[in-house]
């Protein structure tokens, strides 16, 4: 039995694993799609097969993917990005539901199709810095220093180029890794939205975001310091370990109290960066421009 999750309506149902071999027609379709790849389904029309059969082979539906409800990461319900297995190719992919077709073909989009008046977008599985932290914590290893420097350099560049509001939620899940490069995804919800998922990962805002009507770019400096802190300590700088007292998170932010200890073996330059970023008074904190210069000095080849 497997608990199959349907991202279109958010329901899950038990599905019995078949004990008989798949039909020959399904095996042939599986072999063809696996051979040409989901991103090249239009090539099916070049096969010397009846048009009706070509259409059946090339038509992808949600039934061709398995999203296991039992193993769904908690943050999937917030990001609306669901890890899945393609039953035709065996690939691990992400499923995203949208109201309309994607406007542009991103490198990470494999294919998309309409189903149930919504669009199902199939993407390559992109790991985040949060995923890397979880993996290192489980294995008892550390994140390579250069990965941290390059990740925050990319984040700083993104914030600057997109003129991102200082109230944006930043987290280790904002930094995505794909094909050896980093991509940035920023949550732009209001500060009244949930700031910490106690069973997933923390999002960071500077103290002045809660206390001042006009936070500036130095708020990013604080948040980036928290991200580096988490990458070094392999645990959120702030979170409610009980999952029952979210107000303690806000209190910790306002009091500058951290949960995870900073490892004594952590890279000295990164530890110094954290100490310069996590200064309670924003006017005593280093500027965003100074942070950019410091980070760039460590990432120039």
PDB file of C-alpha atoms in Angstrom:
ATOM      1  CA  UNK A   1       0.000   0.000   0.000  1.00  0.00           C
ATOM      2  CA  UNK A   2       1.169   3.517  -0.780  1.00  0.00           C
ATOM      3  CA  UNK A   3      -0.403   6.835   0.236  1.00  0.00           C
ATOM      4  CA  UNK A   4      -0.754   8.775  -3.018  1.00  0.00           C
ATOM      5  CA  UNK A   5      -1.064  12.568  -2.704  1.00  0.00           C
ATOM      6  CA  UNK A   6      -3.013  14.632  -5.240  1.00  0.00           C
ATOM      7  CA  UNK A   7      -1.658  18.211  -5.435  1.00  0.00           C
ATOM      8  CA  UNK A   8      -4.697  19.423  -7.396  1.00  0.00           C
ATOM      9  CA  UNK A   9      -7.080  19.096  -4.454  1.00  0.00           C
ATOM     10  CA  UNK A  10      -4.701  18.392  -1.552  1.00  0.00           C
ATOM     11  CA  UNK A  11      -6.154  14.957  -0.832  1.00  0.00           C
ATOM     12  CA  UNK A  12      -4.416  11.605  -0.373  1.00  0.00           C
ATOM     13  CA  UNK A  13      -5.645   8.062  -0.816  1.00  0.00           C
ATOM     14  CA  UNK A  14      -4.284   4.592  -0.217  1.00  0.00           C
ATOM     15  CA  UNK A  15      -3.300   2.771  -3.370  1.00  0.00           C
ATOM     16  CA  UNK A  16      -2.611  -0.931  -3.567  1.00  0.00           C
ATOM     17  CA  UNK A  17       0.638  -1.950  -5.211  1.00  0.00           C
ATOM     18  CA  UNK A  18      -0.226  -4.208  -8.181  1.00  0.00           C
ATOM     19  CA  UNK A  19       1.075  -7.765  -7.991  1.00  0.00           C
ATOM     20  CA  UNK A  20       0.794  -8.437 -11.717  1.00  0.00           C
ATOM     21  CA  UNK A  21       3.196  -7.282 -14.407  1.00  0.00           C
ATOM     22  CA  UNK A  22       2.256  -4.078 -16.295  1.00  0.00           C
ATOM     23  CA  UNK A  23       0.561  -4.446 -19.667  1.00  0.00           C
ATOM     24  CA  UNK A  24       2.806  -4.624 -22.736  1.00  0.00           C
ATOM     25  CA  UNK A  25       1.341  -1.351 -24.044  1.00  0.00           C
ATOM     26  CA  UNK A  26       2.352   0.452 -20.842  1.00  0.00           C
ATOM     27  CA  UNK A  27       5.844  -1.063 -20.922  1.00  0.00           C
ATOM     28  CA  UNK A  28       6.309   0.129 -24.516  1.00  0.00           C
ATOM     29  CA  UNK A  29       5.160   3.656 -23.585  1.00  0.00           C
ATOM     30  CA  UNK A  30       7.473   3.606 -20.585  1.00  0.00           C
ATOM     31  CA  UNK A  31      10.430   2.562 -22.730  1.00  0.00           C
ATOM     32  CA  UNK A  32       9.757   5.239 -25.372  1.00  0.00           C
ATOM     33  CA  UNK A  33       9.310   8.135 -22.929  1.00  0.00           C
ATOM     34  CA  UNK A  34      12.322   7.020 -20.923  1.00  0.00           C
ATOM     35  CA  UNK A  35      14.389   6.926 -24.103  1.00  0.00           C
ATOM     36  CA  UNK A  36      13.449  10.337 -25.527  1.00  0.00           C
ATOM     37  CA  UNK A  37      12.906  12.128 -22.199  1.00  0.00           C
ATOM     38  CA  UNK A  38       9.875  14.024 -20.905  1.00  0.00           C
ATOM     39  CA  UNK A  39      11.325  17.294 -22.184  1.00  0.00           C
ATOM     40  CA  UNK A  40      11.293  15.932 -25.766  1.00  0.00           C
ATOM     41  CA  UNK A  41       7.778  14.494 -25.998  1.00  0.00           C
ATOM     42  CA  UNK A  42       7.175  16.221 -29.345  1.00  0.00           C
ATOM     43  CA  UNK A  43       9.627  13.720 -30.866  1.00  0.00           C
ATOM     44  CA  UNK A  44       7.035  10.987 -30.340  1.00  0.00           C
ATOM     45  CA  UNK A  45       5.226  12.317 -33.425  1.00  0.00           C
ATOM     46  CA  UNK A  46       8.213  11.343 -35.575  1.00  0.00           C
ATOM     47  CA  UNK A  47       7.866   7.675 -34.644  1.00  0.00           C
ATOM     48  CA  UNK A  48       6.476   5.321 -37.338  1.00  0.00           C
ATOM     49  CA  UNK A  49       3.331   4.610 -35.318  1.00  0.00           C
ATOM     50  CA  UNK A  50      -0.373   5.352 -35.817  1.00  0.00           C
ATOM     51  CA  UNK A  51      -1.252   8.960 -34.918  1.00  0.00           C
ATOM     52  CA  UNK A  52      -3.652   7.818 -32.185  1.00  0.00           C
ATOM     53  CA  UNK A  53      -0.938   5.729 -30.544  1.00  0.00           C
ATOM     54  CA  UNK A  54       1.583   8.566 -30.763  1.00  0.00           C
ATOM     55  CA  UNK A  55      -0.909  10.848 -29.001  1.00  0.00           C
ATOM     56  CA  UNK A  56      -1.442   8.308 -26.212  1.00  0.00           C
ATOM     57  CA  UNK A  57       2.293   7.941 -25.660  1.00  0.00           C
ATOM     58  CA  UNK A  58       2.960  11.690 -25.593  1.00  0.00           C
ATOM     59  CA  UNK A  59       0.040  12.634 -23.321  1.00  0.00           C
ATOM     60  CA  UNK A  60       1.388  12.997 -19.782  1.00  0.00           C
ATOM     61  CA  UNK A  61      -0.958  13.129 -16.775  1.00  0.00           C
ATOM     62  CA  UNK A  62      -0.617  13.222 -12.993  1.00  0.00           C
ATOM     63  CA  UNK A  63      -1.138   9.451 -12.997  1.00  0.00           C
ATOM     64  CA  UNK A  64       2.360   9.202 -14.474  1.00  0.00           C
ATOM     65  CA  UNK A  65       3.800  10.611 -11.230  1.00  0.00           C
ATOM     66  CA  UNK A  66       3.797   9.403  -7.654  1.00  0.00           C
ATOM     67  CA  UNK A  67       3.769  11.898  -4.798  1.00  0.00           C
ATOM     68  CA  UNK A  68       4.071   9.876  -1.605  1.00  0.00           C
ATOM     69  CA  UNK A  69       1.897  11.426   1.086  1.00  0.00           C
ATOM     70  CA  UNK A  70       3.783   9.595   3.844  1.00  0.00           C
ATOM     71  CA  UNK A  71       7.128  11.108   2.806  1.00  0.00           C
ATOM     72  CA  UNK A  72       6.002  14.615   1.878  1.00  0.00           C
ATOM     73  CA  UNK A  73       8.328  17.258   3.419  1.00  0.00           C
ATOM     74  CA  UNK A  74       6.422  19.601   5.783  1.00  0.00           C
ATOM     75  CA  UNK A  75       7.475  22.699   3.859  1.00  0.00           C
ATOM     76  CA  UNK A  76       5.847  21.390   0.660  1.00  0.00           C
ATOM     77  CA  UNK A  77       2.471  22.501   2.027  1.00  0.00           C
ATOM     78  CA  UNK A  78       3.837  26.055   2.244  1.00  0.00           C
ATOM     79  CA  UNK A  79       5.937  26.190  -0.929  1.00  0.00           C
ATOM     80  CA  UNK A  80       3.396  24.185  -2.982  1.00  0.00           C
ATOM     81  CA  UNK A  81       6.323  22.311  -4.500  1.00  0.00           C
ATOM     82  CA  UNK A  82       5.912  18.550  -4.238  1.00  0.00           C
ATOM     83  CA  UNK A  83       8.709  15.989  -4.736  1.00  0.00           C
ATOM     84  CA  UNK A  84       7.551  13.183  -6.993  1.00  0.00           C
ATOM     85  CA  UNK A  85       8.749  10.160  -8.919  1.00  0.00           C
ATOM     86  CA  UNK A  86       8.021   9.894 -12.628  1.00  0.00           C
ATOM     87  CA  UNK A  87       6.683   6.367 -13.099  1.00  0.00           C
ATOM     88  CA  UNK A  88       7.700   6.378 -16.763  1.00  0.00           C
ATOM     89  CA  UNK A  89      11.357   7.357 -16.419  1.00  0.00           C
ATOM     90  CA  UNK A  90      12.121   6.791 -12.732  1.00  0.00           C
ATOM     91  CA  UNK A  91      13.296  10.414 -12.415  1.00  0.00           C
ATOM     92  CA  UNK A  92      12.924  12.308  -9.155  1.00  0.00           C
ATOM     93  CA  UNK A  93      11.165  15.571 -10.024  1.00  0.00           C
ATOM     94  CA  UNK A  94       9.175  18.382  -8.434  1.00  0.00           C
ATOM     95  CA  UNK A  95       5.504  18.991  -9.202  1.00  0.00           C
ATOM     96  CA  UNK A  96       4.124  22.532  -9.029  1.00  0.00           C
ATOM     97  CA  UNK A  97       0.487  23.519  -9.590  1.00  0.00           C
ATOM     98  CA  UNK A  98      -0.324  26.819 -11.328  1.00  0.00           C
ATOM     99  CA  UNK A  99      -3.475  28.562 -12.540  1.00  0.00           C
ATOM    100  CA  UNK A 100      -1.996  29.172 -15.985  1.00  0.00           C
ATOM    101  CA  UNK A 101       0.724  27.849 -18.258  1.00  0.00           C
ATOM    102  CA  UNK A 102       4.276  28.995 -17.468  1.00  0.00           C
ATOM    103  CA  UNK A 103       5.043  32.218 -19.343  1.00  0.00           C
ATOM    104  CA  UNK A 104       8.616  31.291 -20.082  1.00  0.00           C
ATOM    105  CA  UNK A 105      10.533  28.054 -20.261  1.00  0.00           C
ATOM    106  CA  UNK A 106      12.949  28.066 -17.335  1.00  0.00           C
ATOM    107  CA  UNK A 107      15.928  25.733 -17.505  1.00  0.00           C
ATOM    108  CA  UNK A 108      14.524  23.678 -14.641  1.00  0.00           C
ATOM    109  CA  UNK A 109      11.086  23.079 -16.258  1.00  0.00           C
ATOM    110  CA  UNK A 110      10.959  19.617 -17.824  1.00  0.00           C
ATOM    111  CA  UNK A 111       7.399  19.743 -19.138  1.00  0.00           C
ATOM    112  CA  UNK A 112       3.955  21.088 -18.297  1.00  0.00           C
ATOM    113  CA  UNK A 113       0.384  20.032 -19.026  1.00  0.00           C
ATOM    114  CA  UNK A 114      -3.172  21.056 -18.214  1.00  0.00           C
ATOM    115  CA  UNK A 115      -5.290  18.911 -15.925  1.00  0.00           C
ATOM    116  CA  UNK A 116      -8.420  19.691 -13.938  1.00  0.00           C
ATOM    117  CA  UNK A 117      -8.517  23.351 -15.090  1.00  0.00           C
ATOM    118  CA  UNK A 118      -5.040  23.859 -13.657  1.00  0.00           C
ATOM    119  CA  UNK A 119      -1.519  23.544 -14.985  1.00  0.00           C
ATOM    120  CA  UNK A 120       0.855  20.900 -13.712  1.00  0.00           C
ATOM    121  CA  UNK A 121       4.472  21.999 -14.048  1.00  0.00           C
ATOM    122  CA  UNK A 122       7.155  19.326 -13.828  1.00  0.00           C
ATOM    123  CA  UNK A 123      10.541  20.630 -12.731  1.00  0.00           C
ATOM    124  CA  UNK A 124      13.950  19.193 -12.015  1.00  0.00           C
ATOM    125  CA  UNK A 125      14.538  18.700  -8.307  1.00  0.00           C
ATOM    126  CA  UNK A 126      16.504  21.694  -7.125  1.00  0.00           C
ATOM    127  CA  UNK A 127      18.162  21.350  -3.760  1.00  0.00           C
ATOM    128  CA  UNK A 128      18.354  24.300  -1.419  1.00  0.00           C
ATOM    129  CA  UNK A 129      20.900  25.374   1.158  1.00  0.00           C
ATOM    130  CA  UNK A 130      18.352  24.140   3.717  1.00  0.00           C
ATOM    131  CA  UNK A 131      18.494  20.669   2.130  1.00  0.00           C
ATOM    132  CA  UNK A 132      22.291  20.720   2.242  1.00  0.00           C
ATOM    133  CA  UNK A 133      22.220  21.710   5.918  1.00  0.00           C
ATOM    134  CA  UNK A 134      19.861  18.822   6.718  1.00  0.00           C
ATOM    135  CA  UNK A 135      22.080  16.383   4.824  1.00  0.00           C
ATOM    136  CA  UNK A 136      25.250  17.549   6.598  1.00  0.00           C
ATOM    137  CA  UNK A 137      23.529  17.418   9.978  1.00  0.00           C
ATOM    138  CA  UNK A 138      22.408  13.831   9.326  1.00  0.00           C
ATOM    139  CA  UNK A 139      25.887  12.751   8.194  1.00  0.00           C
ATOM    140  CA  UNK A 140      27.812  14.730  10.813  1.00  0.00           C
ATOM    141  CA  UNK A 141      29.717  16.695   8.168  1.00  0.00           C
ATOM    142  CA  UNK A 142      30.206  20.420   7.441  1.00  0.00           C
ATOM    143  CA  UNK A 143      29.276  22.593   4.477  1.00  0.00           C
ATOM    144  CA  UNK A 144      32.303  23.596   2.446  1.00  0.00           C
ATOM    145  CA  UNK A 145      33.273  27.212   3.136  1.00  0.00           C
ATOM    146  CA  UNK A 146      33.338  28.269  -0.531  1.00  0.00           C
ATOM    147  CA  UNK A 147      29.748  27.044  -0.987  1.00  0.00           C
ATOM    148  CA  UNK A 148      28.586  29.376   1.795  1.00  0.00           C
ATOM    149  CA  UNK A 149      30.511  32.364   0.422  1.00  0.00           C
ATOM    150  CA  UNK A 150      29.210  31.858  -3.120  1.00  0.00           C
ATOM    151  CA  UNK A 151      25.647  31.267  -1.929  1.00  0.00           C
ATOM    152  CA  UNK A 152      25.451  34.522   0.019  1.00  0.00           C
ATOM    153  CA  UNK A 153      27.209  36.388  -2.812  1.00  0.00           C
ATOM    154  CA  UNK A 154      24.440  35.219  -5.148  1.00  0.00           C
ATOM    155  CA  UNK A 155      21.802  36.215  -2.592  1.00  0.00           C
ATOM    156  CA  UNK A 156      23.284  39.703  -2.167  1.00  0.00           C
ATOM    157  CA  UNK A 157      23.423  40.174  -5.941  1.00  0.00           C
ATOM    158  CA  UNK A 158      19.789  39.101  -6.293  1.00  0.00           C
ATOM    159  CA  UNK A 159      18.583  41.443  -3.544  1.00  0.00           C
ATOM    160  CA  UNK A 160      20.438  44.357  -5.121  1.00  0.00           C
ATOM    161  CA  UNK A 161      19.420  43.727  -8.732  1.00  0.00           C
ATOM    162  CA  UNK A 162      15.747  43.190  -7.884  1.00  0.00           C
ATOM    163  CA  UNK A 163      15.458  46.065  -5.418  1.00  0.00           C
ATOM    164  CA  UNK A 164      13.932  43.648  -2.912  1.00  0.00           C
ATOM    165  CA  UNK A 165      11.988  45.137  -0.003  1.00  0.00           C
ATOM    166  CA  UNK A 166      13.806  44.949   3.378  1.00  0.00           C
ATOM    167  CA  UNK A 167      10.741  43.198   4.833  1.00  0.00           C
ATOM    168  CA  UNK A 168      11.191  40.144   2.579  1.00  0.00           C
ATOM    169  CA  UNK A 169      11.566  36.805   4.334  1.00  0.00           C
ATOM    170  CA  UNK A 170      15.044  35.324   3.811  1.00  0.00           C
ATOM    171  CA  UNK A 171      15.979  31.768   4.694  1.00  0.00           C
ATOM    172  CA  UNK A 172      18.377  28.995   3.792  1.00  0.00           C
ATOM    173  CA  UNK A 173      15.561  27.740   1.567  1.00  0.00           C
ATOM    174  CA  UNK A 174      15.825  30.964  -0.480  1.00  0.00           C
ATOM    175  CA  UNK A 175      19.092  29.724  -2.001  1.00  0.00           C
ATOM    176  CA  UNK A 176      18.636  26.963  -4.564  1.00  0.00           C
ATOM    177  CA  UNK A 177      21.298  24.827  -6.220  1.00  0.00           C
ATOM    178  CA  UNK A 178      20.878  23.474  -9.730  1.00  0.00           C
ATOM    179  CA  UNK A 179      23.471  22.169 -12.187  1.00  0.00           C
ATOM    180  CA  UNK A 180      26.294  23.487 -10.036  1.00  0.00           C
ATOM    181  CA  UNK A 181      24.910  27.037  -9.830  1.00  0.00           C
ATOM    182  CA  UNK A 182      22.810  28.936  -7.313  1.00  0.00           C
ATOM    183  CA  UNK A 183      19.351  30.382  -7.862  1.00  0.00           C
ATOM    184  CA  UNK A 184      17.440  32.622  -5.482  1.00  0.00           C
ATOM    185  CA  UNK A 185      13.780  32.461  -4.483  1.00  0.00           C
ATOM    186  CA  UNK A 186      12.605  35.100  -2.017  1.00  0.00           C
ATOM    187  CA  UNK A 187       9.355  34.984  -0.049  1.00  0.00           C
ATOM    188  CA  UNK A 188       7.780  38.441  -0.280  1.00  0.00           C
ATOM    189  CA  UNK A 189       4.816  37.876   2.058  1.00  0.00           C
ATOM    190  CA  UNK A 190       4.069  40.453   4.735  1.00  0.00           C
ATOM    191  CA  UNK A 191       5.847  40.205   8.062  1.00  0.00           C
ATOM    192  CA  UNK A 192       2.576  39.061   9.620  1.00  0.00           C
ATOM    193  CA  UNK A 193       2.826  35.741   7.816  1.00  0.00           C
ATOM    194  CA  UNK A 194       4.369  32.713   9.506  1.00  0.00           C
ATOM    195  CA  UNK A 195       8.050  33.410  10.092  1.00  0.00           C
ATOM    196  CA  UNK A 196       9.100  30.025  11.399  1.00  0.00           C
ATOM    197  CA  UNK A 197       8.044  26.547  10.453  1.00  0.00           C
ATOM    198  CA  UNK A 198       9.061  24.642  13.620  1.00  0.00           C
ATOM    199  CA  UNK A 199       9.364  21.352  11.756  1.00  0.00           C
ATOM    200  CA  UNK A 200      11.029  22.708   8.644  1.00  0.00           C
ATOM    201  CA  UNK A 201      13.238  25.778   8.417  1.00  0.00           C
ATOM    202  CA  UNK A 202      13.344  29.307   9.806  1.00  0.00           C
ATOM    203  CA  UNK A 203      12.892  32.563   7.931  1.00  0.00           C
ATOM    204  CA  UNK A 204      14.743  35.604   9.179  1.00  0.00           C
ATOM    205  CA  UNK A 205      13.936  39.286   9.650  1.00  0.00           C
ATOM    206  CA  UNK A 206      15.941  41.910  11.518  1.00  0.00           C
ATOM    207  CA  UNK A 207      14.622  43.302  14.846  1.00  0.00           C
ATOM    208  CA  UNK A 208      13.820  46.659  13.225  1.00  0.00           C
ATOM    209  CA  UNK A 209      11.461  44.973  10.756  1.00  0.00           C
ATOM    210  CA  UNK A 210       9.145  44.426  13.726  1.00  0.00           C
ATOM    211  CA  UNK A 211       9.820  47.679  15.564  1.00  0.00           C
ATOM    212  CA  UNK A 212      10.423  50.311  12.864  1.00  0.00           C
ATOM    213  CA  UNK A 213       8.098  51.481  10.070  1.00  0.00           C
ATOM    214  CA  UNK A 214      11.034  52.162   7.748  1.00  0.00           C
ATOM    215  CA  UNK A 215      13.652  49.379   7.811  1.00  0.00           C
ATOM    216  CA  UNK A 216      16.452  49.768   5.285  1.00  0.00           C
ATOM    217  CA  UNK A 217      18.899  47.444   3.534  1.00  0.00           C
ATOM    218  CA  UNK A 218      20.756  46.817   6.801  1.00  0.00           C
ATOM    219  CA  UNK A 219      17.877  44.480   7.640  1.00  0.00           C
ATOM    220  CA  UNK A 220      19.252  42.177   4.934  1.00  0.00           C
ATOM    221  CA  UNK A 221      22.632  42.221   6.687  1.00  0.00           C
ATOM    222  CA  UNK A 222      21.031  40.780   9.819  1.00  0.00           C
ATOM    223  CA  UNK A 223      19.113  38.120   7.869  1.00  0.00           C
ATOM    224  CA  UNK A 224      22.188  37.081   5.891  1.00  0.00           C
ATOM    225  CA  UNK A 225      24.105  36.800   9.157  1.00  0.00           C
ATOM    226  CA  UNK A 226      21.404  34.422  10.399  1.00  0.00           C
ATOM    227  CA  UNK A 227      21.669  32.357   7.207  1.00  0.00           C
ATOM    228  CA  UNK A 228      25.449  32.044   7.579  1.00  0.00           C
ATOM    229  CA  UNK A 229      24.974  31.215  11.272  1.00  0.00           C
ATOM    230  CA  UNK A 230      22.598  28.390  10.324  1.00  0.00           C
ATOM    231  CA  UNK A 231      24.970  27.103   7.640  1.00  0.00           C
ATOM    232  CA  UNK A 232      27.771  26.897  10.221  1.00  0.00           C
ATOM    233  CA  UNK A 233      25.751  25.609  13.189  1.00  0.00           C
ATOM    234  CA  UNK A 234      23.561  23.306  11.021  1.00  0.00           C
ATOM    235  CA  UNK A 235      20.534  24.495  12.994  1.00  0.00           C
ATOM    236  CA  UNK A 236      18.284  27.575  12.740  1.00  0.00           C
ATOM    237  CA  UNK A 237      19.461  30.732  14.452  1.00  0.00           C
ATOM    238  CA  UNK A 238      15.908  31.123  15.765  1.00  0.00           C
ATOM    239  CA  UNK A 239      13.135  28.592  16.057  1.00  0.00           C
ATOM    240  CA  UNK A 240      10.613  27.233  18.522  1.00  0.00           C
ATOM    241  CA  UNK A 241      11.820  23.700  19.314  1.00  0.00           C
ATOM    242  CA  UNK A 242       8.495  22.882  21.015  1.00  0.00           C
ATOM    243  CA  UNK A 243       6.373  24.055  18.096  1.00  0.00           C
ATOM    244  CA  UNK A 244       3.916  25.474  20.633  1.00  0.00           C
ATOM    245  CA  UNK A 245       5.246  28.927  21.530  1.00  0.00           C
ATOM    246  CA  UNK A 246       5.889  31.015  18.404  1.00  0.00           C
ATOM    247  CA  UNK A 247       6.076  34.179  20.530  1.00  0.00           C
ATOM    248  CA  UNK A 248       9.349  32.893  21.980  1.00  0.00           C
ATOM    249  CA  UNK A 249      10.829  33.217  18.488  1.00  0.00           C
ATOM    250  CA  UNK A 250       9.984  36.915  18.329  1.00  0.00           C
ATOM    251  CA  UNK A 251      11.324  37.389  21.848  1.00  0.00           C
ATOM    252  CA  UNK A 252      14.593  35.712  20.907  1.00  0.00           C
ATOM    253  CA  UNK A 253      14.930  37.965  17.850  1.00  0.00           C
ATOM    254  CA  UNK A 254      14.318  41.114  19.865  1.00  0.00           C
ATOM    255  CA  UNK A 255      16.705  39.984  22.613  1.00  0.00           C
ATOM    256  CA  UNK A 256      19.416  38.668  20.290  1.00  0.00           C
ATOM    257  CA  UNK A 257      19.230  35.186  21.821  1.00  0.00           C
ATOM    258  CA  UNK A 258      20.371  32.333  19.586  1.00  0.00           C
ATOM    259  CA  UNK A 259      19.375  28.711  19.961  1.00  0.00           C
ATOM    260  CA  UNK A 260      22.203  26.842  18.244  1.00  0.00           C
ATOM    261  CA  UNK A 261      25.791  27.215  19.491  1.00  0.00           C
ATOM    262  CA  UNK A 262      28.359  28.453  16.996  1.00  0.00           C
ATOM    263  CA  UNK A 263      30.842  25.617  16.339  1.00  0.00           C
ATOM    264  CA  UNK A 264      34.317  26.479  17.593  1.00  0.00           C
ATOM    265  CA  UNK A 265      35.747  24.807  14.493  1.00  0.00           C
ATOM    266  CA  UNK A 266      33.760  27.029  12.100  1.00  0.00           C
ATOM    267  CA  UNK A 267      35.676  29.072   9.531  1.00  0.00           C
ATOM    268  CA  UNK A 268      37.091  32.176  11.219  1.00  0.00           C
ATOM    269  CA  UNK A 269      36.257  34.564   8.369  1.00  0.00           C
ATOM    270  CA  UNK A 270      32.632  33.424   8.333  1.00  0.00           C
ATOM    271  CA  UNK A 271      32.419  33.671  12.117  1.00  0.00           C
ATOM    272  CA  UNK A 272      33.705  37.245  11.896  1.00  0.00           C
ATOM    273  CA  UNK A 273      31.123  37.984   9.220  1.00  0.00           C
ATOM    274  CA  UNK A 274      28.339  36.702  11.487  1.00  0.00           C
ATOM    275  CA  UNK A 275      29.543  38.856  14.386  1.00  0.00           C
ATOM    276  CA  UNK A 276      29.448  41.951  12.130  1.00  0.00           C
ATOM    277  CA  UNK A 277      25.993  41.119  10.790  1.00  0.00           C
ATOM    278  CA  UNK A 278      24.220  40.194  14.007  1.00  0.00           C
ATOM    279  CA  UNK A 279      24.441  43.562  15.729  1.00  0.00           C
ATOM    280  CA  UNK A 280      21.146  44.508  17.364  1.00  0.00           C
ATOM    281  CA  UNK A 281      21.217  48.244  16.585  1.00  0.00           C
ATOM    282  CA  UNK A 282      20.940  48.748  12.845  1.00  0.00           C
ATOM    283  CA  UNK A 283      23.009  51.947  12.920  1.00  0.00           C
ATOM    284  CA  UNK A 284      25.833  50.004  14.601  1.00  0.00           C
ATOM    285  CA  UNK A 285      25.543  47.168  12.089  1.00  0.00           C
ATOM    286  CA  UNK A 286      27.669  47.041   8.946  1.00  0.00           C
ATOM    287  CA  UNK A 287      26.000  48.428   5.828  1.00  0.00           C
ATOM    288  CA  UNK A 288      24.667  46.309   2.987  1.00  0.00           C
ATOM    289  CA  UNK A 289      27.318  47.827   0.705  1.00  0.00           C
ATOM    290  CA  UNK A 290      30.095  46.949   3.160  1.00  0.00           C
ATOM    291  CA  UNK A 291      28.782  43.390   3.366  1.00  0.00           C
ATOM    292  CA  UNK A 292      28.776  43.134  -0.424  1.00  0.00           C
ATOM    293  CA  UNK A 293      32.416  44.267  -0.606  1.00  0.00           C
ATOM    294  CA  UNK A 294      33.443  41.829   2.132  1.00  0.00           C
ATOM    295  CA  UNK A 295      31.695  38.867   0.509  1.00  0.00           C
ATOM    296  CA  UNK A 296      32.995  39.683  -2.977  1.00  0.00           C
ATOM    297  CA  UNK A 297      36.544  39.739  -1.606  1.00  0.00           C
ATOM    298  CA  UNK A 298      36.111  36.074  -0.633  1.00  0.00           C
ATOM    299  CA  UNK A 299      34.499  34.933  -3.874  1.00  0.00           C
ATOM    300  CA  UNK A 300      36.732  36.501  -6.520  1.00  0.00           C
ATOM    301  CA  UNK A 301      38.434  33.664  -8.406  1.00  0.00           C
TER     302      UNK A 301
END
